[in-house]
Coordinates of C-alpha atoms and ligand atoms in Angstrom, one line a residue:
M1 CA 192.5 110.5 45.3
S2 CA 195.5 109.6 43.4
C3 CA 196.9 111.8 40.7
N4 CA 197.3 107.9 38.7
L5 CA 193.5 107.5 39.5
E6 CA 192.4 111.0 38.4
L7 CA 194.3 110.7 35.0
F8 CA 192.4 107.9 34.0
E9 CA 189.1 109.0 34.6
R10 CA 190.2 111.9 32.5
G11 CA 192.0 110.1 29.8
K12 CA 188.9 107.9 29.1
Q13 CA 186.4 110.5 29.0
S14 CA 188.4 111.3 25.7
I15 CA 190.8 107.8 25.0
P16 CA 189.2 104.5 24.3
G17 CA 189.8 102.7 28.0
G18 CA 192.5 105.3 28.8
V19 CA 194.6 104.2 26.6
N20 CA 196.8 104.2 23.5
S21 CA 197.6 99.9 23.7
P22 CA 195.1 98.2 25.2
V23 CA 197.4 96.4 27.6
R24 CA 198.1 99.8 28.9
A25 CA 195.0 99.7 30.3
F26 CA 195.8 97.0 33.5
G27 CA 193.0 95.6 31.9
S28 CA 194.3 91.6 33.1
V29 CA 195.6 92.8 36.5
G30 CA 192.7 95.2 37.5
G31 CA 193.6 98.3 39.2
T32 CA 194.8 102.0 38.3
P33 CA 197.7 102.6 35.4
R34 CA 200.2 104.3 35.6
F35 CA 201.0 107.7 34.1
V36 CA 204.7 108.1 33.0
K37 CA 205.9 111.9 34.4
K38 CA 210.0 111.2 33.1
A39 CA 211.9 107.9 33.4
L40 CA 216.0 107.6 33.7
G41 CA 218.3 105.1 33.0
A42 CA 216.3 101.9 35.1
H43 CA 213.6 103.8 36.1
F44 CA 210.7 106.2 35.8
W45 CA 207.8 108.5 38.2
D46 CA 204.6 108.6 37.9
A47 CA 202.1 110.8 38.3
D48 CA 201.6 110.3 42.5
D49 CA 205.2 111.1 42.3
K50 CA 206.0 107.3 43.4
R51 CA 210.3 105.4 42.0
Y52 CA 209.4 102.4 40.0
I53 CA 211.8 100.2 38.4
D54 CA 211.1 99.4 35.0
Y55 CA 210.3 96.1 33.8
I56 CA 209.2 96.4 30.7
G57 CA 211.7 99.4 28.4
S58 CA 208.5 100.9 27.0
W59 CA 208.8 96.9 25.6
G60 CA 210.8 96.3 24.5
P61 CA 213.1 99.9 22.9
A62 CA 214.9 100.8 25.8
I63 CA 218.4 99.1 26.1
L64 CA 220.0 101.1 26.8
G65 CA 218.2 102.0 29.4
H66 CA 216.1 105.4 29.4
A67 CA 217.4 109.1 28.1
H68 CA 220.6 108.1 27.2
P69 CA 222.2 110.9 26.9
E70 CA 223.9 110.4 24.4
V71 CA 220.3 109.1 22.2
I72 CA 219.2 112.3 24.1
S73 CA 221.7 114.4 21.9
A74 CA 221.2 112.1 19.1
V75 CA 218.0 113.3 18.6
Q76 CA 218.2 117.0 19.5
Q77 CA 220.8 117.4 17.4
A78 CA 218.3 115.5 14.1
A79 CA 215.5 117.9 15.4
V80 CA 216.9 120.9 14.7
G81 CA 217.6 120.3 11.1
G82 CA 214.1 119.4 10.7
L83 CA 211.4 116.6 11.6
S84 CA 210.6 115.2 8.1
F85 CA 211.5 115.8 4.5
G86 CA 210.1 113.5 2.8
A87 CA 212.6 112.9 0.5
P88 CA 215.8 110.8 0.8
T89 CA 218.9 111.3 3.5
E90 CA 221.7 110.3 4.1
A91 CA 221.4 109.3 7.9
E92 CA 219.0 106.1 6.6
I93 CA 222.1 104.8 4.1
E94 CA 223.5 105.2 7.7
I95 CA 221.4 103.3 10.0
A96 CA 220.1 100.4 6.8
E97 CA 223.8 100.2 6.5
E98 CA 224.9 99.8 9.9
I99 CA 221.2 97.3 10.0
R100 CA 223.2 95.0 6.8
K101 CA 226.3 94.2 8.8
L102 CA 224.8 93.0 11.9
L103 CA 221.9 90.8 9.8
P104 CA 224.2 89.1 7.0
S105 CA 221.0 88.1 6.4
V106 CA 219.5 91.1 5.4
E107 CA 220.9 92.0 2.0
L108 CA 218.4 94.6 1.1
V109 CA 216.2 96.8 3.7
R110 CA 213.2 99.4 3.6
L111 CA 212.6 101.6 7.3
V112 CA 208.8 101.9 7.7
S113 CA 207.1 103.7 11.3
S114 CA 206.0 100.9 13.3
G115 CA 206.7 96.7 13.4
T116 CA 202.4 96.7 12.7
E117 CA 203.8 98.0 8.9
A118 CA 206.6 96.0 9.2
T119 CA 205.6 92.9 9.8
M120 CA 202.6 94.0 6.6
S121 CA 204.8 94.5 5.1
A122 CA 207.3 91.6 4.7
I123 CA 203.7 89.3 4.4
R124 CA 202.4 90.9 1.6
L125 CA 206.0 91.2 -0.3
A126 CA 206.4 87.2 0.4
R127 CA 203.0 86.5 -1.3
G128 CA 203.8 89.1 -4.0
Y129 CA 207.4 87.2 -5.3
T130 CA 206.1 83.8 -4.6
G131 CA 202.5 84.8 -6.1
R132 CA 200.9 82.7 -3.8
D133 CA 198.2 83.7 -1.2
A134 CA 198.5 80.5 2.0
I135 CA 200.9 81.8 5.0
I136 CA 201.6 80.1 7.7
K137 CA 201.5 81.7 11.6
F138 CA 201.5 79.8 14.9
E139 CA 200.2 80.1 17.7
G140 CA 200.2 82.7 20.8
C141 CA 202.3 84.4 18.8
Y142 CA 201.4 87.9 18.6
H143 CA 203.3 90.5 14.4
G144 CA 201.4 93.6 14.6
H145 CA 197.7 94.5 14.1
S146 CA 197.4 94.4 10.4
D147 CA 194.3 92.4 9.7
S148 CA 195.7 88.6 8.1
L149 CA 197.5 88.1 11.2
L150 CA 194.5 88.7 14.0
V151 CA 194.6 85.2 13.8
K152 CA 194.6 84.0 17.4
A153 CA 197.2 86.2 18.0
G154 CA 198.7 86.5 21.3
S155 CA 199.5 89.6 23.5
G156 CA 196.5 92.4 24.5
L157 CA 194.4 89.6 22.7
L158 CA 195.4 87.1 24.6
T159 CA 195.2 88.7 27.8
F160 CA 191.7 89.4 26.6
G161 CA 190.7 86.5 26.0
N162 CA 189.3 87.2 22.2
P163 CA 191.0 85.0 20.4
S164 CA 190.7 86.8 17.5
S165 CA 189.7 90.4 16.5
G166 CA 186.8 92.5 15.3
G167 CA 186.3 93.8 12.0
V168 CA 188.3 91.6 10.4
P169 CA 185.8 89.7 7.6
A170 CA 186.4 85.8 8.0
D171 CA 187.9 86.6 4.2
F172 CA 191.3 87.8 5.3
T173 CA 191.7 85.2 7.3
R174 CA 190.7 83.0 4.9
H175 CA 194.5 82.0 3.7
T176 CA 195.8 82.6 7.1
L177 CA 197.2 78.9 8.9
V178 CA 198.0 78.8 12.1
L179 CA 199.4 76.1 14.3
E180 CA 201.1 75.0 17.2
Y181 CA 204.5 76.3 18.5
N182 CA 207.2 73.3 18.3
N183 CA 205.2 70.8 16.4
V184 CA 207.3 69.7 14.8
E185 CA 204.9 67.1 13.4
Q186 CA 202.4 69.1 12.8
L187 CA 204.7 71.3 10.1
E188 CA 206.4 67.8 8.9
R189 CA 202.3 67.5 8.0
T190 CA 201.1 70.2 6.7
F191 CA 204.2 70.9 4.5
A192 CA 203.8 67.9 2.3
E193 CA 200.1 68.5 1.6
I194 CA 200.0 72.6 1.2
G195 CA 203.3 73.0 0.7
D196 CA 204.2 73.9 -2.9
S197 CA 201.0 76.7 -2.3
I198 CA 202.3 77.9 0.7
A199 CA 203.6 81.3 0.4
C200 CA 205.5 82.4 3.6
V201 CA 206.0 81.3 7.2
I202 CA 206.2 84.3 9.6
L203 CA 207.1 82.9 13.5
E204 CA 208.8 84.6 16.7
P205 CA 211.9 83.5 17.0
I206 CA 212.2 83.3 19.8
A207 CA 207.9 83.5 21.4
G208 CA 207.9 87.1 23.3
N209 CA 204.5 87.5 23.1
M210 CA 203.2 84.7 24.9
N211 CA 205.5 85.3 27.9
L212 CA 208.8 84.1 27.0
I213 CA 209.0 80.6 25.0
K214 CA 211.8 79.4 23.0
P215 CA 211.7 77.2 19.8
S216 CA 213.8 73.9 20.0
E217 CA 216.5 73.7 17.6
A218 CA 214.3 71.7 16.0
F219 CA 211.9 73.1 15.6
V220 CA 213.5 76.3 14.0
K221 CA 215.9 72.9 12.1
A222 CA 212.6 72.2 10.4
L223 CA 210.7 75.9 9.1
R224 CA 214.4 76.2 6.9
G225 CA 214.7 72.9 5.5
L226 CA 210.7 73.2 4.9
T227 CA 210.1 76.5 3.7
E228 CA 213.7 75.7 1.2
K229 CA 212.3 73.1 0.1
H230 CA 208.9 74.2 -0.8
G231 CA 209.8 77.2 -2.5
S232 CA 207.6 79.2 1.1
V233 CA 209.2 82.5 2.0
L234 CA 210.7 82.3 5.9
I235 CA 210.1 85.4 7.5
Y236 CA 211.1 85.8 11.2
D237 CA 209.8 88.6 13.2
E238 CA 212.6 90.1 15.2
V239 CA 210.6 93.1 16.0
M240 CA 210.4 92.3 19.5
T241 CA 214.0 89.3 19.3
G242 CA 216.1 92.0 16.8
F243 CA 219.6 93.2 19.0
R244 CA 217.0 92.2 22.1
V245 CA 218.7 88.5 22.4
G246 CA 221.9 88.8 21.2
L247 CA 223.7 91.3 18.0
G248 CA 222.8 89.0 15.9
C249 CA 219.5 88.9 16.4
A250 CA 217.1 86.0 17.0
Q251 CA 218.7 84.7 13.6
G252 CA 221.9 85.1 15.1
L253 CA 222.3 82.4 18.0
H254 CA 219.5 80.0 15.5
G255 CA 222.1 79.6 13.3
I256 CA 219.6 79.8 10.5
Q257 CA 219.4 82.6 7.4
P258 CA 216.1 83.6 7.6
D259 CA 214.9 85.1 3.3
L260 CA 213.4 87.8 5.7
T261 CA 213.7 89.3 8.9
T262 CA 211.3 92.9 10.4
L263 CA 212.8 94.8 12.6
G264 CA 211.1 97.8 14.8
K265 CA 212.3 98.0 18.5
V266 CA 215.1 98.1 19.7
V267 CA 216.3 99.2 16.3
G268 CA 214.1 102.8 16.8
G269 CA 215.6 103.1 20.2
G270 CA 212.7 104.7 21.7
M271 CA 211.4 106.5 18.8
P272 CA 208.6 105.3 15.5
L273 CA 211.0 103.4 13.0
A274 CA 211.0 99.5 11.9
A275 CA 212.1 97.6 9.6
F276 CA 211.7 94.6 7.3
G277 CA 214.4 94.0 5.2
G278 CA 216.5 90.2 3.0
R279 CA 217.6 88.7 0.5
A280 CA 217.1 91.0 -2.5
D281 CA 216.2 88.8 -4.9
I282 CA 212.7 89.3 -2.9
M283 CA 213.4 92.9 -1.4
S284 CA 213.8 93.9 -5.5
C285 CA 210.2 93.2 -5.7
I286 CA 209.3 96.3 -3.8
A287 CA 208.3 99.5 -5.3
P288 CA 210.0 101.5 -6.9
L289 CA 211.9 98.3 -8.5
G290 CA 209.3 95.7 -8.4
N291 CA 205.2 96.1 -8.4
V292 CA 204.9 94.8 -4.7
Y293 CA 203.8 98.8 -2.7
Q294 CA 204.2 100.0 0.4
A295 CA 205.0 103.3 1.2
G296 CA 205.3 106.0 4.1
T297 CA 205.0 109.9 4.8
L298 CA 207.1 109.5 7.7
S299 CA 209.3 105.6 6.5
G300 CA 212.8 106.4 7.6
N301 CA 212.0 109.8 9.7
P302 CA 215.5 111.4 10.5
V303 CA 214.7 112.2 14.0
A304 CA 213.8 108.2 14.8
V305 CA 216.7 107.3 12.4
A306 CA 219.0 109.7 14.8
A307 CA 217.9 107.6 17.8
G308 CA 218.0 104.1 16.0
L309 CA 221.3 105.1 15.3
S310 CA 222.4 105.7 17.5
T311 CA 221.3 102.7 19.1
L312 CA 222.1 100.7 17.0
R313 CA 226.5 101.8 17.6
L314 CA 226.2 102.1 21.7
I315 CA 225.1 98.0 21.8
Q316 CA 228.4 97.0 20.0
R317 CA 230.7 98.0 22.5
P318 CA 232.4 95.0 23.5
G319 CA 230.8 92.8 25.9
F320 CA 227.5 95.0 25.6
Y321 CA 225.7 91.6 24.8
D322 CA 227.7 90.0 28.1
E323 CA 227.2 92.6 30.6
L324 CA 223.3 92.5 29.3
S325 CA 222.3 88.2 29.3
A326 CA 223.6 88.4 32.3
S327 CA 221.7 90.9 34.4
T328 CA 218.5 89.3 33.1
R329 CA 220.0 86.0 34.6
R330 CA 220.8 87.1 37.8
L331 CA 217.0 88.5 37.6
A332 CA 215.2 85.3 36.7
M333 CA 216.8 83.0 39.0
G334 CA 217.3 85.2 41.7
L335 CA 212.7 85.7 41.6
E336 CA 213.1 82.2 41.4
A337 CA 214.9 81.8 43.9
A338 CA 212.7 83.4 46.2
A339 CA 209.8 82.1 45.4
R340 CA 211.0 78.4 46.0
D341 CA 211.8 79.5 49.0
A342 CA 208.5 80.9 49.5
G343 CA 206.7 77.4 48.1
V344 CA 205.1 79.4 45.3
P345 CA 205.8 77.3 41.9
M346 CA 207.1 79.8 39.9
C347 CA 209.4 78.8 37.5
A348 CA 211.8 81.2 35.2
D349 CA 213.9 81.5 31.6
S350 CA 215.7 84.1 29.6
V351 CA 218.0 84.9 27.0
G352 CA 219.6 88.1 26.3
G353 CA 217.8 90.9 27.6
M354 CA 214.5 89.7 27.8
F355 CA 212.7 87.5 31.0
G356 CA 209.6 85.4 31.2
L357 CA 208.2 84.3 34.7
Y358 CA 205.4 81.7 34.7
F359 CA 203.5 80.2 37.4
C360 CA 203.8 77.3 36.5
E361 CA 205.6 73.8 38.1
Q362 CA 208.2 73.7 34.6
V363 CA 209.0 76.5 31.3
P364 CA 206.4 76.4 29.2
A365 CA 207.0 75.6 25.4
S366 CA 203.9 75.7 23.8
Y367 CA 200.9 78.7 24.0
A368 CA 198.6 76.0 25.6
E369 CA 201.3 75.7 28.5
V370 CA 201.3 78.6 28.9
T371 CA 197.7 79.6 29.7
A372 CA 197.6 76.3 32.3
S373 CA 199.5 79.2 34.2
D374 CA 198.2 80.3 37.8
R375 CA 197.2 83.8 36.1
E376 CA 195.5 85.1 39.6
R377 CA 198.7 84.1 41.8
F378 CA 200.3 86.3 39.6
N379 CA 198.2 89.3 39.2
R380 CA 198.1 89.3 42.7
F381 CA 202.2 89.3 42.3
F382 CA 202.1 91.5 40.6
H383 CA 200.1 94.4 42.7
A384 CA 202.8 93.4 45.2
M385 CA 205.6 94.4 44.0
L386 CA 204.2 97.2 42.0
E387 CA 203.6 98.2 45.6
E388 CA 206.9 97.7 45.9
G389 CA 207.8 99.9 43.5
V390 CA 208.8 97.5 40.9
Y391 CA 206.9 97.5 37.7
L392 CA 206.6 94.1 35.5
A393 CA 204.1 93.9 32.3
P394 CA 201.1 94.5 33.4
S395 CA 199.7 90.7 32.0
A396 CA 200.6 87.3 33.1
Y397 CA 202.0 86.2 28.6
E398 CA 204.2 88.8 28.2
A399 CA 208.0 88.7 28.7
G400 CA 210.3 91.3 30.8
F401 CA 212.9 93.3 29.4
V402 CA 216.1 94.0 31.4
S403 CA 217.9 97.3 30.6
I404 CA 221.9 97.8 30.7
A405 CA 221.3 100.2 32.7
H406 CA 220.0 97.9 35.5
T407 CA 222.7 97.6 37.4
D408 CA 223.5 94.6 40.7
A409 CA 222.5 96.2 42.9
I410 CA 218.7 97.3 40.6
I411 CA 218.4 93.7 40.5
D412 CA 219.2 92.5 44.2
E413 CA 216.6 94.9 45.2
T414 CA 214.0 93.8 42.4
I415 CA 215.0 90.1 43.9
A416 CA 214.4 91.5 47.3
A417 CA 211.5 92.7 46.7
A418 CA 210.3 89.7 45.2
R419 CA 210.8 88.7 48.8
R420 CA 208.9 90.4 50.6
A421 CA 205.9 89.9 47.9
F422 CA 205.7 86.1 47.3
A423 CA 205.5 86.2 50.8
R424 CA 202.2 88.2 50.5
V425 CA 200.9 86.1 48.0
Ligands
PLP1 C1 205.7 95.0 18.9 C2 205.5 93.6 18.2 C3 204.8 94.1 16.7 C4 204.5 95.3 16.9 O1 205.1 95.5 16.7 P1 204.6 97.5 16.9 O2 205.2 98.3 16.6 O3 203.7 97.2 18.4 O4 203.5 97.5 15.9 C5 205.2 92.5 15.5 N1 206.2 91.5 16.1 C6 206.2 91.1 16.9 C7 207.2 90.6 17.3 C8 206.0 92.4 18.5 O5 207.0 91.9 19.3

């Protein structure tokens, strides 16, 4: 019996579903999850000692590849100095300064331990600042698992076909309005009707939890214009896109200054670190300066900050994002060409180090379009690639991630594997 299967059976005895986050269970694609033994660069090895080219990179953080020596060394050095203090450190200021330098929209920033915490706190802050309750999110966007945001969320929920989660009182989501991504007309109509009661709009500025969906320029501009006009806080949830699509994040690509930004994934370099920040007048409403409460025992944890700080420094090497974008584009275009040659209707798209594969004729622009893609064929392709030693996201509704350790040779090896896989699906 495979060790992965043994571990999966054993894990289920002690952990719900054998996993600590639902998408890891392979529920949507079927089969046995791969248990990771170790990872290095673009690869990881599973419990059966099989090697995979990894295209999830811990769902985004591993932008430098796994176990980058400088990041590991920074973590080791920090760890021997103590794991957690519950008192401030200089390194926390350094990473805050680094974030401010890279994101001009961020004047003050607070560190937390997960993306969920960052978005939850940003929403509370926006409500505290405006004195309004209603919030707007978009269909298919995922902002972590806090109560008021689990409304038609993407990611794991989309995969399991639930419109929302059990355990969330209807009252808690009563103030959450869900609109369609890229629908400018609906957005304008909504703001015309109730704009002055909207505390904030939270957006995945490039959606990565319903596969990869880019916003139109008109959508992004309308959002900034309408929120400004009505005094609503615009929150760019860049937990996934932050330092993933470019050094200036999605807001840099859009040329938009959001009021608040949430960060996670890459900013922690693989450790539990996330952040939210933005305009000083809004951020000053947070305790101890203001009356919006937010706190955390492990917030700004020194080991996590060391990983994040060394990662943020390494991605600033000149040419880093040109290289990463070129590799990712090479992969996306190569896979699309391989599908075309095999007569499989699949298209691909990419931005920075993120890519999307869609088993349909055209790159989708909304949740409705992406869920109309051929999921069964994706699942067959996923398993064929897994056999070939290529680990894609185990769901048709997730984006993929490339790291700087994915060399052209590794990408070409992936495309060659895909040619064999497409022939079988
Ligand atoms: C991953 C993600 C989150 C949640 O972050 P966690 O660290 O998993 O809590 C929030 N928003 C977006 C856009 C994400 O991709």
